[in-house]
């Protein structure tokens, strides 16, 4: 019995697959690859698959993490190559590590890095330092207790902007994980509220990395 942490990409071809559909898809991929999955015990056993911080629908990534349990001891490269051969276009495993216990603990993830390519309604001067210097950034945010106003400023750790007329790219590091999860869409919503003339007509979101205390787990 062995546990493996897989680092993988999700491209444009598969960015609209929901989290639940992705979990079912992974189970089929592993079965099709003829790798023996480990199952939980009890009356309703299920495959031992753990996805770190599920990706929102419509978001691409090249830094996702997943832990799977296999009934046997397999070479890391063999597992990675076998699954990659079974994956459809849009998915690719780019790293793998055999682990013991909580050697790589997904619960330690507390930040995420995103890149957002945006199209503005009109060209404006975007002053990020002034935006981040405000006393608070209040927006409506969904939580377990419902939708309510929240100050997201303490949860933005960095925000950079490069601009070419109405085309801008935002790179941000924000809180993510079990304790607090800030989506880049919400940061963009705050920018539209607090930066005069800032209005996006379209944006793409890409997750670059998941961090635990400012370091990638893998």
mmCIF file of C-alpha atoms in Angstrom, residues 50 52-53 65 102-112 176-179 210-217:
data_model
loop_
_atom_site.group_PDB
_atom_site.id
_atom_site.type_symbol
_atom_site.label_atom_id
_atom_site.label_comp_id
_atom_site.label_asym_id
_atom_site.label_seq_id
_atom_site.Cartn_x
_atom_site.Cartn_y
_atom_site.Cartn_z
ATOM 1 C CA UNK A 50 -7.796 13.714 -1.938
ATOM 2 C CA UNK A 52 -6.052 19.939 -2.513
ATOM 3 C CA UNK A 53 -8.210 23.089 -2.596
ATOM 4 C CA UNK A 65 -2.138 18.767 -6.114
ATOM 5 C CA UNK A 102 1.318 13.608 6.398
ATOM 6 C CA UNK A 103 4.674 14.260 4.766
ATOM 7 C CA UNK A 104 2.802 16.579 2.382
ATOM 8 C CA UNK A 105 -0.161 17.964 4.322
ATOM 9 C CA UNK A 106 -2.824 19.707 2.217
ATOM 10 C CA UNK A 107 -4.298 21.225 5.390
ATOM 11 C CA UNK A 108 -1.224 23.484 5.631
ATOM 12 C CA UNK A 109 -2.110 25.312 2.411
ATOM 13 C CA UNK A 110 -2.890 28.926 3.328
ATOM 14 C CA UNK A 111 -2.168 30.958 0.178
ATOM 15 C CA UNK A 112 -2.592 30.752 -3.587
ATOM 16 C CA UNK A 176 -6.574 30.278 0.437
ATOM 17 C CA UNK A 177 -7.390 27.095 2.289
ATOM 18 C CA UNK A 178 -9.571 25.981 5.174
ATOM 19 C CA UNK A 179 -9.368 29.125 7.322
ATOM 20 C CA UNK A 210 -0.636 26.607 -3.867
ATOM 21 C CA UNK A 211 1.490 27.731 -0.927
ATOM 22 C CA UNK A 212 2.042 26.700 2.666
ATOM 23 C CA UNK A 213 3.865 29.436 4.591
ATOM 24 C CA UNK A 214 5.024 31.026 1.296
ATOM 25 C CA UNK A 215 6.452 27.769 -0.072
ATOM 26 C CA UNK A 216 5.056 25.290 -2.574
ATOM 27 C CA UNK A 217 4.342 21.916 -1.012
#
